[in-house]
Amino acid sequence: NTIGLLIGTNIGFGTLSPIAGIYHANPDMAATRGGDYTTGNMVFGNIVGLGTGLVPIPNKTGIAVGENARSNFIGTAEGAPNIISGNTDAPGYGILLGTLTLNPSEDILPRQNTFVKNRIGIGPNLTTISNTKGFVLVQAVQNTIGGDTDALANIIVASVEEGLSLLDGTRENTLLKNYIGVLPSGLGSRANGLSPLSPGGGTYGNGGHGIKVFGVGVVGNKILNSVIGNNGGNGIEVDCPNAPPSAEPQ
C-alpha cells in the first residue's frame, strides 16, 4: 500500500483520492468530516504494517495525518495502542504528520491533533520491527505528540534512520513524555495492552538521531520530559540554518 491509513485530504505525494476521511486496508472504516476539515476521528488498537505472524506487509507510510486534519486523536487513553511497524517501502514513514505539498496555504496545515500510546517500531510482543523513519512532522502546526504519563507516551524505536524528525515549516508543536530508542520500565502491563515482557537494553535504538530538528521555519516547538537513548546519532540534533538564535526550538 502507499498509505496504511490517511486522515485528511492529501499529503502531497502519490495518487490519492481527494476525499476527506480515513483510508485503511479495511474498506468498512468510516470517514468523518467536520465542515471543511477532517476532524474528531479516534484511531486506536490498530496494527499497521504487520500481518499474520507479525510478518511485515510494508506501507510507504503507516499512518498519515495530512492536509485539513484537525483535532483528531491517534491513540487514546482508554483504547489499546496502535502498533505501527514494518513500514519500509520508500520513504518508509511509520507516522507522517503534515504535508509534502510545496508552499501550502496556512489554512490546510494539520493542527491540534493528538498522538498518544503509539508503539512505533515494535510488535505486540515487544520484538523490534523497523520502519525506515519512525515519526516525521513536516509543515505541521500546534499538535501534541505524547502525554503527561508513561501510559500515554509514544514509543519510537528501531527505525533505520531517525526516530522522530521535525522538518520544514513545523511550528509550535509540543512533544511531551516520549520514549525514543528506549522502552519505559514496566512496559507490557495490562494498562498499556502489551504482553508482560521486560524490555531489554540497547536493542531498541534508532539508527540515526533520536530527534532531528532540521529545516526552514522550524520554530516554537517544545520537546519536554522525554527519554532518549541508544540511538546511532545524537539524542537531539538541531540544525535550522536560516533561523535566528531567538527562533531556534528550545
mmCIF file of C-alpha atoms in Angstrom:
data_model
loop_
_atom_site.group_PDB
_atom_site.id
_atom_site.type_symbol
_atom_site.label_atom_id
_atom_site.label_comp_id
_atom_site.label_asym_id
_atom_site.label_seq_id
_atom_site.Cartn_x
_atom_site.Cartn_y
_atom_site.Cartn_z
ATOM 1 C CA ASN A 1 0.000 0.000 0.000
ATOM 2 C CA THR A 2 1.008 3.615 -0.422
ATOM 3 C CA ILE A 3 -0.606 4.544 2.913
ATOM 4 C CA GLY A 4 -1.996 2.205 5.539
ATOM 5 C CA LEU A 5 -4.314 4.871 6.945
ATOM 6 C CA LEU A 6 -4.824 8.525 5.954
ATOM 7 C CA ILE A 7 -6.647 11.213 7.902
ATOM 8 C CA GLY A 8 -7.013 14.385 5.859
ATOM 9 C CA THR A 9 -7.362 15.221 2.182
ATOM 10 C CA ASN A 10 -3.806 14.759 0.934
ATOM 11 C CA ILE A 11 -0.161 14.586 1.989
ATOM 12 C CA GLY A 12 1.367 15.890 -1.201
ATOM 13 C CA PHE A 13 2.713 12.762 -2.878
ATOM 14 C CA GLY A 14 1.374 9.757 -4.707
ATOM 15 C CA THR A 15 -2.040 9.457 -6.312
ATOM 16 C CA LEU A 16 -4.572 9.928 -3.555
ATOM 17 C CA SER A 17 -8.291 10.392 -3.849
ATOM 18 C CA PRO A 18 -9.189 13.956 -2.739
ATOM 19 C CA ILE A 19 -11.865 12.758 -0.336
ATOM 20 C CA ALA A 20 -11.597 13.646 3.338
ATOM 21 C CA GLY A 21 -11.717 10.803 5.795
ATOM 22 C CA ILE A 22 -9.884 7.666 6.825
ATOM 23 C CA TYR A 23 -8.240 5.313 4.362
ATOM 24 C CA HIS A 24 -7.282 1.862 5.556
ATOM 25 C CA ALA A 25 -6.927 -1.638 4.253
ATOM 26 C CA ASN A 26 -10.331 -2.250 5.828
ATOM 27 C CA PRO A 27 -12.900 -0.653 3.455
ATOM 28 C CA ASP A 28 -15.536 -0.665 6.190
ATOM 29 C CA MET A 29 -13.797 2.055 8.208
ATOM 30 C CA ALA A 30 -15.987 5.145 8.168
ATOM 31 C CA ALA A 31 -14.905 8.659 7.198
ATOM 32 C CA THR A 32 -15.785 11.566 9.440
ATOM 33 C CA ARG A 33 -15.671 15.116 8.145
ATOM 34 C CA GLY A 34 -16.468 18.292 10.049
ATOM 35 C CA GLY A 35 -17.116 21.289 7.831
ATOM 36 C CA ASP A 36 -14.099 21.802 5.595
ATOM 37 C CA TYR A 37 -11.841 19.684 7.820
ATOM 38 C CA THR A 38 -11.310 16.057 8.729
ATOM 39 C CA THR A 39 -11.925 16.218 12.455
ATOM 40 C CA GLY A 40 -12.813 14.273 15.573
ATOM 41 C CA ASN A 41 -11.559 10.851 14.450
ATOM 42 C CA MET A 42 -10.189 8.429 17.064
ATOM 43 C CA VAL A 43 -7.728 5.806 15.850
ATOM 44 C CA PHE A 44 -6.645 3.125 18.320
ATOM 45 C CA GLY A 45 -5.966 -0.601 18.588
ATOM 46 C CA ASN A 46 -4.692 -0.938 15.010
ATOM 47 C CA ILE A 47 -1.729 -2.942 13.739
ATOM 48 C CA VAL A 48 -0.323 -1.137 10.704
ATOM 49 C CA GLY A 49 2.430 -2.691 8.608
ATOM 50 C CA LEU A 50 2.316 -6.214 10.056
ATOM 51 C CA GLY A 51 0.352 -9.261 9.007
ATOM 52 C CA THR A 52 -0.255 -12.734 10.399
ATOM 53 C CA GLY A 53 2.652 -13.933 12.472
ATOM 54 C CA LEU A 54 3.984 -10.368 12.675
ATOM 55 C CA VAL A 55 5.353 -10.652 9.150
ATOM 56 C CA PRO A 56 5.898 -7.158 7.698
ATOM 57 C CA ILE A 57 3.481 -6.082 4.965
ATOM 58 C CA PRO A 58 5.125 -2.713 4.330
ATOM 59 C CA ASN A 59 3.393 0.537 3.518
ATOM 60 C CA LYS A 60 5.157 3.615 2.220
ATOM 61 C CA THR A 61 3.548 5.387 5.180
ATOM 62 C CA GLY A 62 1.859 3.595 8.047
ATOM 63 C CA ILE A 63 -0.420 6.372 9.306
ATOM 64 C CA ALA A 64 -0.600 9.784 7.626
ATOM 65 C CA VAL A 65 -2.360 12.768 9.165
ATOM 66 C CA GLY A 66 -2.335 15.293 6.376
ATOM 67 C CA GLU A 67 -3.911 18.390 4.912
ATOM 68 C CA ASN A 68 -7.087 19.700 6.576
ATOM 69 C CA ALA A 69 -6.794 17.296 9.519
ATOM 70 C CA ARG A 70 -7.707 18.966 12.812
ATOM 71 C CA SER A 71 -8.425 17.760 16.337
ATOM 72 C CA ASN A 72 -8.035 14.044 15.623
ATOM 73 C CA PHE A 73 -6.774 11.521 18.177
ATOM 74 C CA ILE A 74 -4.219 8.931 17.043
ATOM 75 C CA GLY A 75 -4.229 6.752 20.110
ATOM 76 C CA THR A 76 -6.437 7.320 23.152
ATOM 77 C CA ALA A 77 -6.037 6.956 26.894
ATOM 78 C CA GLU A 78 -8.749 4.298 27.093
ATOM 79 C CA GLY A 79 -8.053 2.281 23.944
ATOM 80 C CA ALA A 80 -5.412 -0.269 23.046
ATOM 81 C CA PRO A 81 -2.244 1.182 21.484
ATOM 82 C CA ASN A 82 -1.644 1.453 17.775
ATOM 83 C CA ILE A 83 1.262 -0.719 16.633
ATOM 84 C CA ILE A 84 2.977 0.795 13.613
ATOM 85 C CA SER A 85 5.910 -1.274 12.429
ATOM 86 C CA GLY A 86 7.481 -2.802 9.348
ATOM 87 C CA ASN A 87 6.788 0.144 7.027
ATOM 88 C CA THR A 88 9.908 0.193 4.858
ATOM 89 C CA ASP A 89 8.691 0.846 1.309
ATOM 90 C CA ALA A 90 10.259 4.201 0.383
ATOM 91 C CA PRO A 91 10.006 6.636 2.055
ATOM 92 C CA GLY A 92 9.025 4.263 4.873
ATOM 93 C CA TYR A 93 7.380 6.586 7.401
ATOM 94 C CA GLY A 94 5.813 4.976 10.453
ATOM 95 C CA ILE A 95 3.729 8.112 11.047
ATOM 96 C CA LEU A 96 3.696 11.209 8.839
ATOM 97 C CA LEU A 97 2.084 14.321 10.306
ATOM 98 C CA GLY A 98 1.964 17.113 7.746
ATOM 99 C CA THR A 99 2.143 17.609 4.014
ATOM 100 C CA LEU A 100 4.851 17.406 1.369
ATOM 101 C CA THR A 101 2.978 19.876 -0.849
ATOM 102 C CA LEU A 102 5.199 22.828 -1.793
ATOM 103 C CA ASN A 103 4.096 26.157 -0.303
ATOM 104 C CA PRO A 104 0.716 25.010 1.046
ATOM 105 C CA SER A 105 -1.729 27.616 2.269
ATOM 106 C CA GLU A 106 -1.784 28.109 6.014
ATOM 107 C CA ASP A 107 -5.391 27.017 6.408
ATOM 108 C CA ILE A 108 -4.804 23.453 5.186
ATOM 109 C CA LEU A 109 -1.924 22.599 7.530
ATOM 110 C CA PRO A 110 -2.748 19.829 10.023
ATOM 111 C CA ARG A 111 -3.080 21.219 13.521
ATOM 112 C CA GLN A 112 -4.330 20.432 17.030
ATOM 113 C CA ASN A 113 -4.088 16.673 16.528
ATOM 114 C CA THR A 114 -3.026 14.481 19.457
ATOM 115 C CA PHE A 115 -0.849 11.367 19.336
ATOM 116 C CA VAL A 116 -0.606 9.097 22.394
ATOM 117 C CA LYS A 117 0.117 5.424 23.080
ATOM 118 C CA ASN A 118 1.556 4.672 19.662
ATOM 119 C CA ARG A 119 4.116 1.850 19.528
ATOM 120 C CA ILE A 120 6.339 2.610 16.564
ATOM 121 C CA GLY A 121 8.950 0.023 15.596
ATOM 122 C CA ILE A 122 7.902 -2.847 17.862
ATOM 123 C CA GLY A 123 5.405 -5.679 17.629
ATOM 124 C CA PRO A 124 2.807 -6.705 20.222
ATOM 125 C CA ASN A 125 5.403 -8.949 21.897
ATOM 126 C CA LEU A 126 7.985 -6.113 22.024
ATOM 127 C CA THR A 127 10.043 -7.566 19.177
ATOM 128 C CA THR A 128 11.706 -4.812 17.188
ATOM 129 C CA ILE A 129 10.316 -4.486 13.634
ATOM 130 C CA SER A 130 11.756 -1.435 11.925
ATOM 131 C CA ASN A 131 10.202 1.391 9.981
ATOM 132 C CA THR A 132 12.638 3.343 7.847
ATOM 133 C CA LYS A 133 11.711 6.592 9.620
ATOM 134 C CA GLY A 134 9.746 6.498 12.847
ATOM 135 C CA PHE A 135 7.667 9.683 13.116
ATOM 136 C CA VAL A 136 8.005 12.644 10.746
ATOM 137 C CA LEU A 137 6.458 16.107 11.122
ATOM 138 C CA VAL A 138 6.643 18.469 8.151
ATOM 139 C CA GLN A 139 4.572 21.630 7.840
ATOM 140 C CA ALA A 140 2.533 20.687 10.907
ATOM 141 C CA VAL A 141 1.347 23.252 13.446
ATOM 142 C CA GLN A 142 0.222 23.148 17.096
ATOM 143 C CA ASN A 143 -0.065 19.385 17.501
ATOM 144 C CA THR A 144 0.666 17.352 20.631
ATOM 145 C CA ILE A 145 2.884 14.263 20.490
ATOM 146 C CA GLY A 146 2.735 12.352 23.762
ATOM 147 C CA GLY A 147 1.106 12.873 27.141
ATOM 148 C CA ASP A 148 1.977 13.565 30.755
ATOM 149 C CA THR A 149 2.281 9.934 31.935
ATOM 150 C CA ASP A 150 4.115 6.795 30.831
ATOM 151 C CA ALA A 151 0.764 5.248 29.929
ATOM 152 C CA LEU A 152 0.236 7.966 27.299
ATOM 153 C CA ALA A 153 3.789 8.045 25.989
ATOM 154 C CA ASN A 154 4.614 7.231 22.401
ATOM 155 C CA ILE A 155 7.420 4.730 21.923
ATOM 156 C CA ILE A 156 9.609 5.207 18.858
ATOM 157 C CA VAL A 157 12.302 2.592 18.434
ATOM 158 C CA ALA A 158 14.339 0.598 15.922
ATOM 159 C CA SER A 159 13.943 2.984 12.978
ATOM 160 C CA VAL A 160 16.540 2.510 10.266
ATOM 161 C CA GLU A 161 17.063 6.287 10.243
ATOM 162 C CA GLU A 162 15.815 8.971 12.682
ATOM 163 C CA GLY A 163 13.335 8.179 15.390
ATOM 164 C CA LEU A 164 11.428 11.466 15.204
ATOM 165 C CA SER A 165 12.008 14.335 12.765
ATOM 166 C CA LEU A 166 10.725 17.916 12.811
ATOM 167 C CA LEU A 167 11.212 19.308 9.317
ATOM 168 C CA ASP A 168 10.444 22.430 7.231
ATOM 169 C CA GLY A 169 7.530 24.541 8.400
ATOM 170 C CA THR A 170 6.869 22.589 11.590
ATOM 171 C CA ARG A 171 5.845 25.096 14.254
ATOM 172 C CA GLU A 172 4.549 25.317 17.815
ATOM 173 C CA ASN A 173 4.163 21.596 18.402
ATOM 174 C CA THR A 174 4.582 20.021 21.830
ATOM 175 C CA LEU A 175 6.492 16.748 22.199
ATOM 176 C CA LEU A 176 5.804 15.533 25.703
ATOM 177 C CA LYS A 177 6.922 12.376 27.506
ATOM 178 C CA ASN A 178 8.017 10.179 24.620
ATOM 179 C CA TYR A 179 10.421 7.235 24.729
ATOM 180 C CA ILE A 180 12.804 7.294 21.802
ATOM 181 C CA GLY A 181 15.280 4.442 21.417
ATOM 182 C CA VAL A 182 14.308 3.006 24.805
ATOM 183 C CA LEU A 183 11.303 1.393 26.457
ATOM 184 C CA PRO A 184 9.728 2.591 29.698
ATOM 185 C CA SER A 185 10.183 0.314 32.667
ATOM 186 C CA GLY A 186 7.248 -1.982 33.208
ATOM 187 C CA LEU A 187 6.091 -1.850 29.614
ATOM 188 C CA GLY A 188 3.748 -4.729 28.968
ATOM 189 C CA SER A 189 1.391 -4.221 31.880
ATOM 190 C CA ARG A 190 -2.299 -4.659 31.304
ATOM 191 C CA ALA A 191 -2.711 -0.884 31.345
ATOM 192 C CA ASN A 192 -0.941 -0.433 28.034
ATOM 193 C CA GLY A 193 -2.251 -3.550 26.362
ATOM 194 C CA LEU A 194 1.008 -5.338 25.558
ATOM 195 C CA SER A 195 2.341 -8.689 26.709
ATOM 196 C CA PRO A 196 4.118 -8.718 30.083
ATOM 197 C CA LEU A 197 7.722 -8.866 28.917
ATOM 198 C CA SER A 198 10.620 -6.906 30.374
ATOM 199 C CA PRO A 199 12.412 -4.531 27.993
ATOM 200 C CA GLY A 200 15.982 -5.352 27.070
ATOM 201 C CA GLY A 201 18.846 -2.892 26.880
ATOM 202 C CA GLY A 202 20.380 -1.332 23.831
ATOM 203 C CA THR A 203 18.417 -3.193 21.158
ATOM 204 C CA TYR A 204 15.708 -0.579 20.652
ATOM 205 C CA GLY A 205 17.818 2.334 19.418
ATOM 206 C CA ASN A 206 17.081 4.180 16.184
ATOM 207 C CA GLY A 207 19.789 4.115 13.533
ATOM 208 C CA GLY A 208 20.053 7.919 13.181
ATOM 209 C CA HIS A 209 19.397 10.711 15.653
ATOM 210 C CA GLY A 210 16.755 10.173 18.309
ATOM 211 C CA ILE A 211 15.139 13.505 17.386
ATOM 212 C CA LYS A 212 16.204 15.542 14.364
ATOM 213 C CA VAL A 213 15.133 19.195 14.104
ATOM 214 C CA PHE A 214 16.061 20.454 10.664
ATOM 215 C CA GLY A 215 14.945 22.909 8.039
ATOM 216 C CA VAL A 216 13.433 26.295 7.389
ATOM 217 C CA GLY A 217 10.694 27.693 9.599
ATOM 218 C CA VAL A 218 11.038 25.051 12.303
ATOM 219 C CA VAL A 219 10.247 27.314 15.259
ATOM 220 C CA GLY A 220 8.423 27.402 18.570
ATOM 221 C CA ASN A 221 8.384 23.635 19.134
ATOM 222 C CA LYS A 222 8.753 22.208 22.653
ATOM 223 C CA ILE A 223 10.479 18.919 23.482
ATOM 224 C CA LEU A 224 9.733 18.059 27.099
ATOM 225 C CA ASN A 225 10.250 15.232 29.610
ATOM 226 C CA SER A 226 11.237 12.620 27.030
ATOM 227 C CA VAL A 227 13.663 9.728 27.489
ATOM 228 C CA ILE A 228 16.060 9.368 24.556
ATOM 229 C CA GLY A 229 18.887 6.844 24.302
ATOM 230 C CA ASN A 230 20.635 4.022 22.437
ATOM 231 C CA ASN A 231 20.423 5.881 19.120
ATOM 232 C CA GLY A 232 23.054 5.797 16.395
ATOM 233 C CA GLY A 233 23.321 9.605 16.215
ATOM 234 C CA ASN A 234 22.728 12.359 18.736
ATOM 235 C CA GLY A 235 19.879 12.263 21.174
ATOM 236 C CA ILE A 236 18.558 15.580 19.809
ATOM 237 C CA GLU A 237 20.117 17.167 16.727
ATOM 238 C CA VAL A 238 19.066 20.767 15.998
ATOM 239 C CA ASP A 239 20.068 22.358 12.687
ATOM 240 C CA CYS A 240 17.858 25.167 11.421
ATOM 241 C CA PRO A 241 20.270 27.082 9.172
ATOM 242 C CA ASN A 242 18.068 30.088 8.388
ATOM 243 C CA ALA A 243 16.545 30.643 11.812
ATOM 244 C CA PRO A 244 17.816 33.444 14.095
ATOM 245 C CA PRO A 245 19.035 32.248 17.512
ATOM 246 C CA SER A 246 15.927 33.643 19.219
ATOM 247 C CA ALA A 247 13.719 31.471 16.993
ATOM 248 C CA GLU A 248 15.549 28.163 17.410
ATOM 249 C CA PRO A 249 13.466 25.443 19.078
ATOM 250 C CA GLN A 250 14.006 25.446 22.836
#
